[in-house]
Tab-separated table of C-alpha atoms in Angstrom:
chain	number	residue	atom	x	y	z
A	76	MET	CA	17.971	-8.030	-14.101
A	77	ASN	CA	19.899	-10.565	-12.011
A	78	ALA	CA	19.855	-10.687	-8.231
A	79	ASP	CA	23.136	-10.578	-6.340
A	80	SER	CA	23.810	-12.780	-3.344
A	81	CYS	CA	23.659	-10.658	-0.242
A	82	THR	CA	23.303	-10.602	3.511
A	83	TYR	CA	19.805	-9.579	4.596
A	84	VAL	CA	19.990	-7.971	8.050
A	85	ILE	CA	16.517	-7.738	9.556
A	86	PHE	CA	15.957	-5.449	12.526
A	87	GLY	CA	12.793	-6.405	14.402
A	88	SER	CA	12.956	-10.006	13.223
A	89	THR	CA	10.932	-11.320	16.183
A	90	GLY	CA	8.124	-8.803	15.588
A	91	ASN	CA	4.740	-9.189	13.955
A	92	LEU	CA	5.681	-8.040	10.435
A	93	SER	CA	8.627	-10.420	10.315
A	94	ARG	CA	6.536	-13.317	11.607
A	95	ILE	CA	3.594	-12.798	9.258
A	96	LYS	CA	5.262	-11.420	6.132
A	97	LEU	CA	9.056	-11.202	5.904
A	98	MET	CA	10.174	-14.680	6.955
A	99	PRO	CA	7.442	-16.490	4.953
A	100	ALA	CA	8.272	-14.309	1.931
A	101	LEU	CA	11.986	-15.137	2.138
A	102	TYR	CA	11.123	-18.836	2.553
A	103	HIS	CA	8.907	-18.729	-0.560
A	104	LEU	CA	11.717	-17.100	-2.527
A	105	ASP	CA	13.931	-20.008	-1.488
A	106	VAL	CA	11.222	-22.474	-2.554
A	107	ALA	CA	11.159	-20.786	-5.970
A	108	ASN	CA	14.999	-20.871	-6.183
A	109	GLN	CA	15.032	-17.073	-6.343
A	110	LEU	CA	17.401	-16.483	-3.432
A	111	PRO	CA	20.911	-16.365	-4.934
A	112	GLN	CA	23.305	-19.012	-3.724
A	113	GLY	CA	25.238	-17.854	-0.681
A	114	THR	CA	22.537	-15.405	0.498
A	115	ARG	CA	22.444	-15.231	4.302
A	116	ILE	CA	19.887	-13.734	6.680
A	117	ILE	CA	20.825	-12.170	10.017
A	118	ALA	CA	17.846	-11.870	12.331
A	119	ILE	CA	18.305	-9.213	15.009
A	120	GLY	CA	16.143	-9.359	18.122
A	121	ARG	CA	16.179	-8.430	21.790
A	122	ARG	CA	14.902	-11.757	23.016
A	123	PRO	CA	17.395	-13.956	24.866
A	124	TRP	CA	17.346	-16.716	22.271
A	125	ASP	CA	20.143	-18.864	20.934
A	126	GLN	CA	20.377	-20.182	17.381
A	127	GLU	CA	18.416	-23.334	18.204
A	128	LYS	CA	15.543	-21.407	19.780
A	129	TRP	CA	15.429	-18.984	16.842
A	130	LEU	CA	15.221	-21.819	14.323
A	131	ALA	CA	12.378	-23.405	16.318
A	132	GLU	CA	10.514	-20.077	16.228
A	133	LEU	CA	11.285	-19.722	12.524
A	134	ARG	CA	9.835	-23.181	11.842
A	135	ASP	CA	6.652	-22.142	13.633
A	136	MET	CA	6.434	-18.897	11.588
A	137	ILE	CA	6.783	-20.768	8.296
A	138	GLN	CA	4.511	-23.708	9.148
A	139	THR	CA	1.780	-21.364	10.414
A	140	LYS	CA	1.862	-19.449	7.150
A	141	VAL	CA	2.342	-22.147	4.509
A	142	LYS	CA	0.496	-24.968	6.309
A	143	ASP	CA	0.256	-28.036	4.014
A	144	ASP	CA	2.874	-26.725	1.581
A	145	PHE	CA	5.675	-26.933	4.147
A	146	ASP	CA	8.717	-28.710	2.693
A	147	GLU	CA	11.179	-30.049	5.287
A	148	LYS	CA	14.049	-30.327	2.817
A	149	ILE	CA	13.703	-26.715	1.669
A	150	PHE	CA	13.252	-25.518	5.237
A	151	GLN	CA	16.591	-27.138	6.146
A	152	ARG	CA	18.233	-25.275	3.257
A	153	PHE	CA	16.497	-22.057	4.309
A	154	SER	CA	17.397	-22.371	7.985
A	155	ALA	CA	21.060	-22.933	7.015
A	156	ARG	CA	21.019	-19.338	5.725
A	157	MET	CA	19.905	-18.038	9.129
A	158	TYR	CA	21.927	-16.445	11.919
A	159	TYR	CA	20.338	-15.053	15.083
A	160	HIS	CA	22.007	-11.929	16.442
A	161	ARG	CA	20.816	-11.015	19.901
A	162	GLY	CA	21.001	-7.271	20.428
A	163	ASP	CA	19.179	-4.226	21.735
A	164	ILE	CA	18.973	-1.543	19.030
A	165	ASP	CA	19.265	1.127	21.756
A	166	GLN	CA	22.724	-0.086	22.762
A	167	ALA	CA	25.988	0.575	20.912
A	168	GLU	CA	27.248	-3.006	21.438
A	169	CYS	CA	24.503	-4.330	19.165
A	170	TYR	CA	26.150	-2.587	16.203
A	171	SER	CA	29.801	-3.194	17.022
A	172	GLU	CA	29.042	-6.909	17.483
A	173	LEU	CA	27.057	-6.902	14.236
A	174	ALA	CA	30.012	-5.336	12.417
A	175	ALA	CA	32.310	-8.013	13.819
A	176	THR	CA	29.895	-10.726	12.684
A	177	LEU	CA	29.601	-9.317	9.155
A	178	ASN	CA	33.384	-9.138	8.867
A	179	GLN	CA	33.591	-12.926	8.961
A	180	LYS	CA	34.462	-12.935	5.274
A	181	SER	CA	33.772	-16.557	4.455
A	182	LEU	CA	30.296	-16.591	6.006
A	183	PHE	CA	28.494	-13.457	4.879
A	184	PRO	CA	28.317	-11.872	1.403
A	185	LYS	CA	29.617	-8.309	1.284
A	186	ASN	CA	26.459	-6.940	-0.361
A	187	ILE	CA	24.211	-6.029	2.579
A	188	ALA	CA	20.519	-5.065	2.755
A	189	PHE	CA	19.267	-3.703	6.077
A	190	TYR	CA	15.524	-4.081	6.666
A	191	LEU	CA	14.168	-1.733	9.365
A	192	SER	CA	11.039	-3.499	10.611
A	193	ILE	CA	10.994	-1.166	13.614
A	194	SER	CA	9.241	1.937	14.901
A	195	PRO	CA	9.769	4.997	12.651
A	196	ALA	CA	11.087	6.844	15.722
A	197	ASP	CA	14.047	4.432	15.702
A	198	PHE	CA	15.004	4.932	12.012
A	199	GLY	CA	17.391	7.819	12.680
A	200	PRO	CA	19.227	6.371	15.714
A	201	VAL	CA	19.645	2.945	14.052
A	202	MET	CA	21.100	4.505	10.888
A	203	GLU	CA	23.436	6.671	12.920
A	204	ASN	CA	24.775	3.618	14.760
A	205	LEU	CA	25.152	1.638	11.530
A	206	SER	CA	27.047	4.554	9.998
A	207	ASN	CA	29.294	4.950	13.055
A	208	ASN	CA	30.328	1.326	12.632
A	209	HIS	CA	31.084	1.846	8.908
A	210	LEU	CA	28.301	-0.523	7.914
A	211	PHE	CA	27.143	1.776	5.105
A	212	ASP	CA	30.572	1.888	3.453
A	213	GLU	CA	30.399	0.473	-0.078
A	214	GLU	CA	34.086	-0.327	-0.587
A	215	SER	CA	33.556	-4.067	-0.880
A	216	GLY	CA	29.865	-4.333	-1.880
A	217	TRP	CA	26.593	-2.430	-2.102
A	218	ARG	CA	24.575	-1.267	0.908
A	219	ARG	CA	20.791	-0.850	0.721
A	220	ILE	CA	18.278	-0.024	3.423
A	221	ILE	CA	14.553	-0.838	3.399
A	222	ILE	CA	12.262	1.438	5.391
A	223	GLU	CA	8.671	0.606	6.271
A	224	LYS	CA	5.992	3.286	6.313
A	225	PRO	CA	5.057	5.652	7.803
A	226	PHE	CA	7.851	7.879	6.530
A	227	GLY	CA	7.194	10.779	8.849
A	228	TYR	CA	4.068	11.877	10.663
A	229	ASP	CA	3.378	14.946	8.495
A	230	LEU	CA	5.237	17.047	5.933
A	231	ASP	CA	7.628	18.655	8.438
A	232	SER	CA	8.579	15.384	10.142
A	233	ALA	CA	9.044	13.622	6.777
A	234	GLN	CA	11.407	16.372	5.634
A	235	ALA	CA	13.294	16.249	8.953
A	236	LEU	CA	13.648	12.458	8.752
A	237	GLN	CA	14.876	12.685	5.160
A	238	LYS	CA	17.428	15.317	6.120
A	239	ARG	CA	18.729	13.096	8.901
A	240	ILE	CA	19.066	9.878	6.951
A	241	SER	CA	20.591	11.663	3.943
A	242	HIS	CA	23.609	12.307	6.188
A	243	TYR	CA	24.345	8.583	6.006
A	244	LEU	CA	22.888	7.355	2.696
A	245	THR	CA	22.339	8.433	-0.887
A	246	GLU	CA	18.837	8.319	-2.358
A	247	GLU	CA	19.904	5.316	-4.481
A	248	GLN	CA	20.551	3.298	-1.314
A	249	ILE	CA	17.128	3.947	0.244
A	250	TYR	CA	14.191	1.620	-0.499
A	251	ARG	CA	10.987	3.066	0.994
A	252	ILE	CA	8.612	0.142	0.878
A	253	ASP	CA	4.891	0.379	0.158
A	254	HIS	CA	3.736	-3.223	0.051
A	255	TYR	CA	0.671	-2.223	-1.979
A	256	LEU	CA	2.940	-1.568	-4.952
A	257	GLY	CA	4.127	-5.170	-4.806
A	258	LYS	CA	0.638	-6.584	-5.269
A	259	GLY	CA	0.292	-8.299	-8.617
A	260	MET	CA	-2.989	-6.587	-9.428
A	261	VAL	CA	-1.576	-3.113	-8.704
A	262	GLN	CA	1.235	-3.810	-11.169
A	263	ASN	CA	-1.376	-5.141	-13.580
A	264	VAL	CA	-2.973	-1.678	-13.610
A	265	LEU	CA	0.049	-0.478	-15.604
A	266	VAL	CA	-0.214	-3.366	-18.061
A	267	PHE	CA	-3.979	-2.894	-18.403
A	268	ARG	CA	-3.533	0.796	-19.206
A	269	PHE	CA	-0.469	0.791	-21.407
A	270	ALA	CA	-0.584	-2.590	-23.188
A	271	ASN	CA	-4.168	-2.187	-24.466
A	272	VAL	CA	-4.251	0.527	-27.093
A	273	MET	CA	-8.070	0.586	-27.280
A	274	LEU	CA	-8.220	2.170	-23.799
A	275	GLU	CA	-5.862	5.101	-24.246
A	276	PRO	CA	-8.227	7.314	-26.321
A	277	LEU	CA	-10.895	6.941	-23.600
A	278	TRP	CA	-8.664	7.501	-20.555
A	279	ASN	CA	-9.355	11.196	-20.034
A	280	ARG	CA	-11.831	13.915	-18.997
A	281	ASN	CA	-13.777	13.629	-22.263
A	282	TYR	CA	-15.091	10.163	-21.412
A	283	ILE	CA	-14.551	9.533	-17.690
A	284	ASP	CA	-17.061	11.027	-15.249
A	285	HIS	CA	-15.203	10.243	-12.007
A	286	ILE	CA	-12.900	7.683	-10.374
A	287	GLN	CA	-13.249	6.057	-6.936
A	288	ILE	CA	-10.573	4.241	-4.939
A	289	THR	CA	-11.702	2.300	-1.871
A	290	HIS	CA	-9.807	0.339	0.746
A	291	SER	CA	-12.192	-1.058	3.352
A	292	GLU	CA	-11.448	-3.410	6.240
A	293	ALA	CA	-13.897	-5.481	8.267
A	294	LEU	CA	-11.338	-5.716	11.081
A	295	GLY	CA	-10.979	-3.134	13.822
A	296	ILE	CA	-7.678	-1.846	15.147
A	297	GLU	CA	-6.848	-5.197	16.812
A	298	SER	CA	-3.912	-4.651	19.227
A	299	ARG	CA	-2.547	-1.555	17.444
A	300	ALA	CA	-4.248	1.107	19.584
A	301	ASP	CA	-1.023	2.909	20.530
A	302	TYR	CA	0.034	3.316	16.905
A	303	TYR	CA	-3.400	3.806	15.414
A	304	ASN	CA	-4.653	6.416	17.855
A	305	SER	CA	-1.720	8.682	16.987
A	306	ALA	CA	-1.942	7.967	13.236
A	307	GLY	CA	-5.549	7.552	12.119
A	308	ALA	CA	-6.948	6.391	8.782
A	309	LEU	CA	-5.769	9.382	6.738
A	310	ARG	CA	-2.104	8.846	7.610
A	311	ASP	CA	-2.308	5.063	7.728
A	312	MET	CA	-3.827	4.459	4.282
A	313	LEU	CA	-4.799	7.512	2.238
A	314	GLN	CA	-1.476	9.350	2.329
A	315	SER	CA	0.405	6.257	1.218
A	316	HIS	CA	-1.385	3.340	-0.458
A	317	LEU	CA	-4.396	5.102	-1.986
A	318	LEU	CA	-2.497	8.070	-3.384
A	319	GLN	CA	-0.050	5.617	-4.962
A	320	MET	CA	-2.931	3.766	-6.648
A	321	LEU	CA	-4.330	7.104	-7.822
A	322	ALA	CA	-0.964	7.949	-9.389
A	323	LEU	CA	-0.782	4.629	-11.256
A	324	VAL	CA	-4.313	5.001	-12.642
A	325	THR	CA	-3.848	8.595	-13.806
A	326	MET	CA	-0.192	9.088	-14.747
A	327	GLU	CA	1.033	9.616	-18.296
A	328	PRO	CA	2.770	6.694	-20.038
A	329	PRO	CA	6.405	6.608	-18.887
A	330	VAL	CA	9.075	6.402	-21.566
A	331	SER	CA	10.033	2.970	-20.201
A	332	MET	CA	9.490	0.657	-17.237
A	333	GLU	CA	12.838	1.805	-15.876
A	334	ALA	CA	12.527	2.896	-12.247
A	335	GLU	CA	13.210	6.609	-12.587
A	336	ALA	CA	10.956	7.031	-15.639
A	337	LEU	CA	8.084	5.375	-13.781
A	338	ARG	CA	8.606	7.401	-10.632
A	339	ASP	CA	8.995	10.667	-12.565
A	340	GLU	CA	5.478	10.260	-13.963
A	341	LYS	CA	4.012	9.473	-10.546
A	342	VAL	CA	5.589	12.606	-9.105
A	343	LYS	CA	4.172	14.710	-11.959
A	344	ILE	CA	0.674	13.535	-11.059
A	345	LEU	CA	1.111	14.186	-7.335
A	346	LYS	CA	2.418	17.674	-8.127
A	347	SER	CA	-0.620	18.276	-10.370
A	348	ILE	CA	-3.169	17.537	-7.639
A	349	ARG	CA	-4.940	20.769	-6.760
A	350	PRO	CA	-3.981	21.891	-3.224
A	351	ILE	CA	-6.813	21.878	-0.703
A	352	PRO	CA	-7.000	25.262	1.042
A	353	LYS	CA	-7.880	25.044	4.732
A	354	GLU	CA	-11.232	26.735	4.130
A	355	ALA	CA	-12.133	23.932	1.675
A	356	VAL	CA	-11.207	21.000	3.934
A	357	HIS	CA	-14.800	20.368	5.040
A	358	ALA	CA	-15.987	20.352	1.438
A	359	GLN	CA	-13.293	17.946	0.258
A	360	ALA	CA	-12.599	15.646	3.229
A	361	PHE	CA	-14.661	13.728	5.766
A	362	ARG	CA	-13.795	11.658	8.818
A	363	GLY	CA	-15.661	9.198	10.993
A	364	GLN	CA	-15.154	6.735	13.816
A	365	TYR	CA	-16.745	3.305	14.144
A	366	ALA	CA	-19.284	2.772	16.914
A	367	LYS	CA	-20.675	-0.511	18.210
A	368	GLY	CA	-22.166	-2.745	15.580
A	369	VAL	CA	-22.414	-6.218	14.109
A	370	VAL	CA	-19.721	-7.823	11.927
A	371	ASP	CA	-20.234	-11.334	10.517
A	372	GLY	CA	-23.159	-11.854	12.893
A	373	GLU	CA	-21.161	-10.937	16.000
A	374	LYS	CA	-21.529	-7.815	18.136
A	375	VAL	CA	-18.306	-5.802	18.234
A	376	ASN	CA	-17.077	-2.835	20.242
A	377	GLY	CA	-16.874	0.693	19.004
A	378	TYR	CA	-13.484	2.365	18.661
A	379	LEU	CA	-13.761	4.131	22.024
A	380	GLN	CA	-14.356	0.777	23.765
A	381	GLU	CA	-11.206	-0.780	22.287
A	382	GLU	CA	-8.367	-1.531	24.687
A	383	ASN	CA	-5.905	1.368	25.249
A	384	VAL	CA	-8.009	3.902	23.300
A	385	PRO	CA	-8.605	7.162	25.252
A	386	ALA	CA	-12.277	7.755	26.055
A	387	ASN	CA	-12.221	11.197	24.401
A	388	SER	CA	-10.336	10.211	21.242
A	389	VAL	CA	-11.396	11.839	17.955
A	390	THR	CA	-8.972	9.772	15.868
A	391	GLU	CA	-10.629	8.892	12.572
A	392	THR	CA	-11.085	5.224	11.650
A	393	TYR	CA	-12.732	6.310	8.381
A	394	ALA	CA	-11.450	8.993	6.042
A	395	SER	CA	-12.573	10.085	2.601
A	396	MET	CA	-11.540	12.916	0.340
A	397	LYS	CA	-12.155	14.445	-3.069
A	398	LEU	CA	-9.236	15.508	-5.253
A	399	TYR	CA	-8.793	17.161	-8.634
A	400	ILE	CA	-5.819	16.800	-10.969
A	401	ASP	CA	-5.113	20.037	-12.799
A	402	ASN	CA	-3.582	18.790	-16.012
A	403	TRP	CA	-4.748	18.412	-19.610
A	404	ARG	CA	-5.941	14.813	-19.257
A	405	TRP	CA	-7.915	15.084	-16.010
A	406	ARG	CA	-9.015	18.708	-15.617
A	407	GLY	CA	-12.437	18.806	-13.927
A	408	VAL	CA	-12.684	15.055	-13.158
A	409	PRO	CA	-13.277	14.383	-9.434
A	410	PHE	CA	-11.360	11.583	-7.703
A	411	TYR	CA	-12.932	10.096	-4.579
A	412	LEU	CA	-10.761	8.156	-2.113
A	413	ARG	CA	-11.950	6.419	1.054
A	414	THR	CA	-10.666	3.984	3.641
A	415	GLY	CA	-12.047	2.658	6.888
A	416	LYS	CA	-11.906	0.064	9.641
A	417	ARG	CA	-14.863	-2.088	10.710
A	418	MET	CA	-16.659	-1.676	7.419
A	419	ALA	CA	-19.045	-4.106	5.765
A	420	LYS	CA	-16.357	-5.966	3.829
A	421	SER	CA	-12.588	-6.124	3.402
A	422	GLN	CA	-11.633	-5.146	-0.128
A	423	SER	CA	-9.552	-2.784	-2.244
A	424	THR	CA	-11.040	-1.567	-5.510
A	425	ILE	CA	-10.563	1.065	-8.198
A	426	SER	CA	-13.865	1.995	-9.862
A	427	ILE	CA	-13.797	4.110	-13.031
A	428	CYS	CA	-17.166	5.568	-14.035
A	429	PHE	CA	-17.637	6.735	-17.633
A	430	ARG	CA	-19.959	9.505	-18.677
A	431	HIS	CA	-23.638	8.791	-19.352
A	432	PRO	CA	-24.465	8.178	-22.993
A	433	PRO	CA	-26.749	10.736	-24.673
A	434	LEU	CA	-30.309	9.382	-24.543
A	435	GLN	CA	-31.805	11.140	-27.587
A	436	PHE	CA	-31.363	7.949	-29.628
A	437	PHE	CA	-33.617	6.058	-27.190
A	438	ARG	CA	-36.203	8.801	-26.606
A	439	ASP	CA	-39.127	6.889	-28.183
A	440	THR	CA	-38.405	3.618	-26.316
A	441	ASN	CA	-39.063	2.235	-22.821
A	442	ILE	CA	-35.519	3.179	-21.789
A	443	GLN	CA	-35.797	6.073	-19.346
A	444	CYS	CA	-32.402	5.738	-17.682
A	445	MET	CA	-29.267	3.877	-18.569
A	446	ASN	CA	-26.401	2.917	-16.278
A	447	PRO	CA	-23.011	4.342	-17.257
A	448	ASN	CA	-20.162	2.056	-18.250
A	449	TRP	CA	-17.715	1.165	-15.486
A	450	VAL	CA	-14.223	-0.298	-15.462
A	451	LEU	CA	-13.700	-2.116	-12.162
A	452	LEU	CA	-10.276	-3.156	-10.909
A	453	GLY	CA	-10.354	-5.528	-7.940
A	454	ILE	CA	-7.032	-5.300	-6.074
A	455	GLN	CA	-7.753	-7.575	-3.084
A	456	PRO	CA	-9.022	-10.055	-2.039
A	457	GLU	CA	-10.696	-10.526	-5.420
A	458	GLU	CA	-8.212	-9.806	-8.202
A	459	CYS	CA	-10.097	-8.934	-11.361
A	460	ILE	CA	-10.658	-6.538	-14.224
A	461	ARG	CA	-14.285	-6.021	-15.272
A	462	ILE	CA	-15.780	-3.786	-17.931
A	463	GLU	CA	-19.518	-3.173	-17.527
A	464	MET	CA	-21.581	-2.597	-20.658
A	465	THR	CA	-25.245	-2.083	-21.423
A	466	VAL	CA	-26.951	-4.735	-23.574
A	467	LYS	CA	-30.519	-5.301	-24.740
A	468	GLU	CA	-32.592	-7.856	-22.875
A	469	PRO	CA	-34.042	-10.695	-24.970
A	470	GLY	CA	-37.670	-10.076	-25.886
A	471	LEU	CA	-39.926	-7.901	-27.967
A	472	GLU	CA	-39.566	-4.715	-25.949
A	473	MET	CA	-36.557	-2.381	-25.869
A	474	ASN	CA	-35.277	-3.041	-22.352
A	475	THR	CA	-31.633	-3.108	-21.293
A	476	ARG	CA	-29.481	-4.639	-18.604
A	477	THR	CA	-25.854	-4.434	-17.521
A	478	ARG	CA	-23.394	-7.200	-18.290
A	479	SER	CA	-19.723	-7.344	-17.369
A	480	LEU	CA	-16.768	-8.514	-19.438
A	481	ASP	CA	-14.309	-10.266	-17.109
A	482	ALA	CA	-10.569	-10.424	-17.644
A	483	SER	CA	-9.376	-12.588	-14.796
A	484	PHE	CA	-5.894	-11.709	-13.584
A	485	ARG	CA	-4.984	-15.220	-12.449
A	486	ASN	CA	-5.766	-18.669	-13.831
A	487	HIS	CA	-7.248	-21.189	-11.407
A	488	ASP	CA	-4.020	-23.187	-11.197
A	489	GLU	CA	-1.821	-20.132	-10.525
A	490	LYS	CA	-0.934	-19.294	-6.938
A	491	ALA	CA	-0.930	-15.791	-5.541
A	492	ILE	CA	2.481	-14.301	-4.756
A	493	ASP	CA	2.732	-12.183	-1.638
A	494	ALA	CA	3.741	-8.578	-2.326
A	495	TYR	CA	6.743	-8.858	-0.004
A	496	GLU	CA	8.247	-11.653	-2.110
A	497	ASP	CA	8.338	-9.383	-5.136
A	498	LEU	CA	9.726	-6.430	-3.209
A	499	LEU	CA	12.394	-8.337	-1.251
A	500	LEU	CA	13.656	-9.794	-4.528
A	501	ASP	CA	13.664	-6.343	-6.168
A	502	VAL	CA	16.009	-5.123	-3.401
A	503	LEU	CA	18.486	-7.862	-4.344
A	504	LYS	CA	18.195	-6.856	-8.013
A	505	GLY	CA	18.556	-3.156	-7.256
A	506	ASP	CA	15.206	-2.491	-8.984
A	507	ARG	CA	13.671	0.571	-7.302
A	508	SER	CA	10.644	1.008	-9.602
A	509	LEU	CA	8.150	-0.230	-6.977
A	510	PHE	CA	9.734	1.728	-4.111
A	511	LEU	CA	9.035	5.343	-3.223
A	512	ARG	CA	11.378	8.181	-4.021
A	513	PHE	CA	11.432	10.960	-1.452
A	514	ASP	CA	9.721	13.521	-3.665
A	515	GLU	CA	6.774	11.091	-4.005
A	516	VAL	CA	6.509	10.916	-0.218
A	517	GLU	CA	6.887	14.675	0.121
A	518	TYR	CA	4.162	15.603	-2.380
A	519	ALA	CA	1.780	13.038	-0.885
A	520	TRP	CA	2.226	14.724	2.510
A	521	ARG	CA	1.615	18.134	0.909
A	522	ILE	CA	-1.778	16.893	-0.314
A	523	VAL	CA	-3.055	15.684	3.072
A	524	ASP	CA	-1.322	18.181	5.379
A	525	PRO	CA	-4.092	20.848	5.273
A	526	ILE	CA	-6.630	18.171	6.244
A	527	LEU	CA	-4.468	16.893	9.113
A	528	GLN	CA	-3.925	20.414	10.434
A	529	THR	CA	-7.629	21.237	10.329
A	530	TRP	CA	-8.678	18.016	12.019
A	531	ALA	CA	-5.985	18.422	14.686
A	532	VAL	CA	-7.645	21.544	16.090
A	533	GLU	CA	-11.211	20.238	15.834
A	534	ARG	CA	-11.235	18.051	18.917
A	535	ASP	CA	-14.834	18.368	20.086
A	536	TYR	CA	-16.767	16.177	17.626
A	537	ILE	CA	-16.383	13.335	15.140
A	538	ALA	CA	-19.123	11.596	13.162
A	539	THR	CA	-19.695	7.905	13.889
A	540	TYR	CA	-20.850	4.945	11.835
A	541	PRO	CA	-22.032	1.487	12.974
A	542	ALA	CA	-19.380	-1.227	12.770
A	543	GLY	CA	-20.260	-3.500	9.843
A	544	SER	CA	-21.626	-0.661	7.686
A	545	TRP	CA	-20.117	1.091	4.660
A	546	GLY	CA	-19.120	4.108	6.729
A	547	PRO	CA	-20.691	7.438	7.672
A	548	GLU	CA	-22.884	9.579	5.452
A	549	ASP	CA	-20.449	11.695	3.436
A	550	SER	CA	-22.428	12.259	0.248
A	551	ARG	CA	-21.641	15.992	0.364
A	552	LEU	CA	-18.239	15.107	-1.130
A	553	PHE	CA	-19.809	14.259	-4.479
A	554	ASP	CA	-19.991	16.788	-7.295
A	555	LYS	CA	-23.328	15.493	-8.638
A	556	ASP	CA	-26.440	13.904	-7.158
A	557	ALA	CA	-25.968	10.979	-9.559
A	558	GLN	CA	-22.584	10.123	-8.011
A	559	SER	CA	-22.327	7.818	-4.983
A	560	TRP	CA	-19.906	5.303	-3.524
A	561	ARG	CA	-19.564	2.074	-5.450
A	562	SER	CA	-19.082	-0.859	-3.046
A	563	SER	CA	-19.596	-3.861	-5.324
A	564	LEU	CA	-17.651	-5.513	-8.123
A	565	THR	CA	-20.864	-6.923	-9.605
A	566	PRO	CA	-23.345	-4.916	-11.699
A	567	GLU	CA	-25.433	-2.583	-9.557
A	568	CYS	CA	-28.965	-1.641	-10.477
A	569	LYS	CA	-29.601	2.055	-10.023
């Protein structure tokens, strides 16, 4: 699929996401000669900068990110694509002046992608203003819009936001971005499952005991208190990233890698997840909040001591839940998802635990207990696929140990590609397979809504866990005493 030259219009271009992710990603695409010739980038910001000041800031963004790999010649080519448009997104002139700029036919390609790196509360007003200035009209080229999460605050607000933006755009024009889906290892989950025929007969309730998906962060909330205190861990990570990973691990093989076929199968899985009735919320979900502790040898504050956090906040910084998928393949298999801030380590992993082998064969030996087989998928920072197997120890006695078969995702000489590079290029190609369709978003909200509603009225208490730990004690989630959280990608002795 070829990419068309286009004009990338980035709202919020002076903000944190643009500085850390978007501008470096676009620069790397230029380095790799993946930006089509003629592609231009309009950076929209409130700050009273001129073109020269913007390019100086851009240089700083790129040099900070790429460090020793900075190439002056390529940066000059990249900066020639840039145009700084000073404007306040709350004012009508910003859009009329933008329309006038884009109408300079010789300068800007007629295919236009609008990236909304702004507060979700501004999505509707910005789209209305763009529509009023005929900037969504596709008479002379395509129009696409990229929306960052969160898409809504709950099911009702997501549906209301969708209703509003569908006044201006068709579903084919909307690219709801989940940067997790752009990660190479997440995409490798599909290849691992569907390109290796030996796995398919085992990938079901007959052989798999349970599946865990963990996203842990050693960092706290940093300077995001205003956003985080109104969102919490369940909205911030579980509803979006972790449910998407669950769908990729459990979905049926799509008929092709074409976008709609892939997304159809993900929706089928989300629709098959057993609803959590409100009376079952405490049995299937748990929340916690980090207290003071030690991270990397340094004492750190608890959540309530963070700047701009209300003293009586019960916002969760840790959330876990148990789900069941009521279909033929997964009936009865529990799925455990967890995420948290200020945990012992920053990592994202998918851990698949197979059933215990029958021990009758070993009943007259020293083997009393045998670890189950695991398939471990490291998403970040360690990208790996490991299959743990039981082998006999050398020696005269019948003793066993666990060994892992490693299938490294990346060779030592291969550089990691940031997820945003992949996704920004897919927008140019019109490839929507790694972007969310609205029914995916809607069914994900349906899954977590009962939990959000229950927690919203329980304002008097929240469990705590020491910063630097693996979270609060939530073992009541597990179906069996033998099940517990897996936090390591190396063999664990039980």
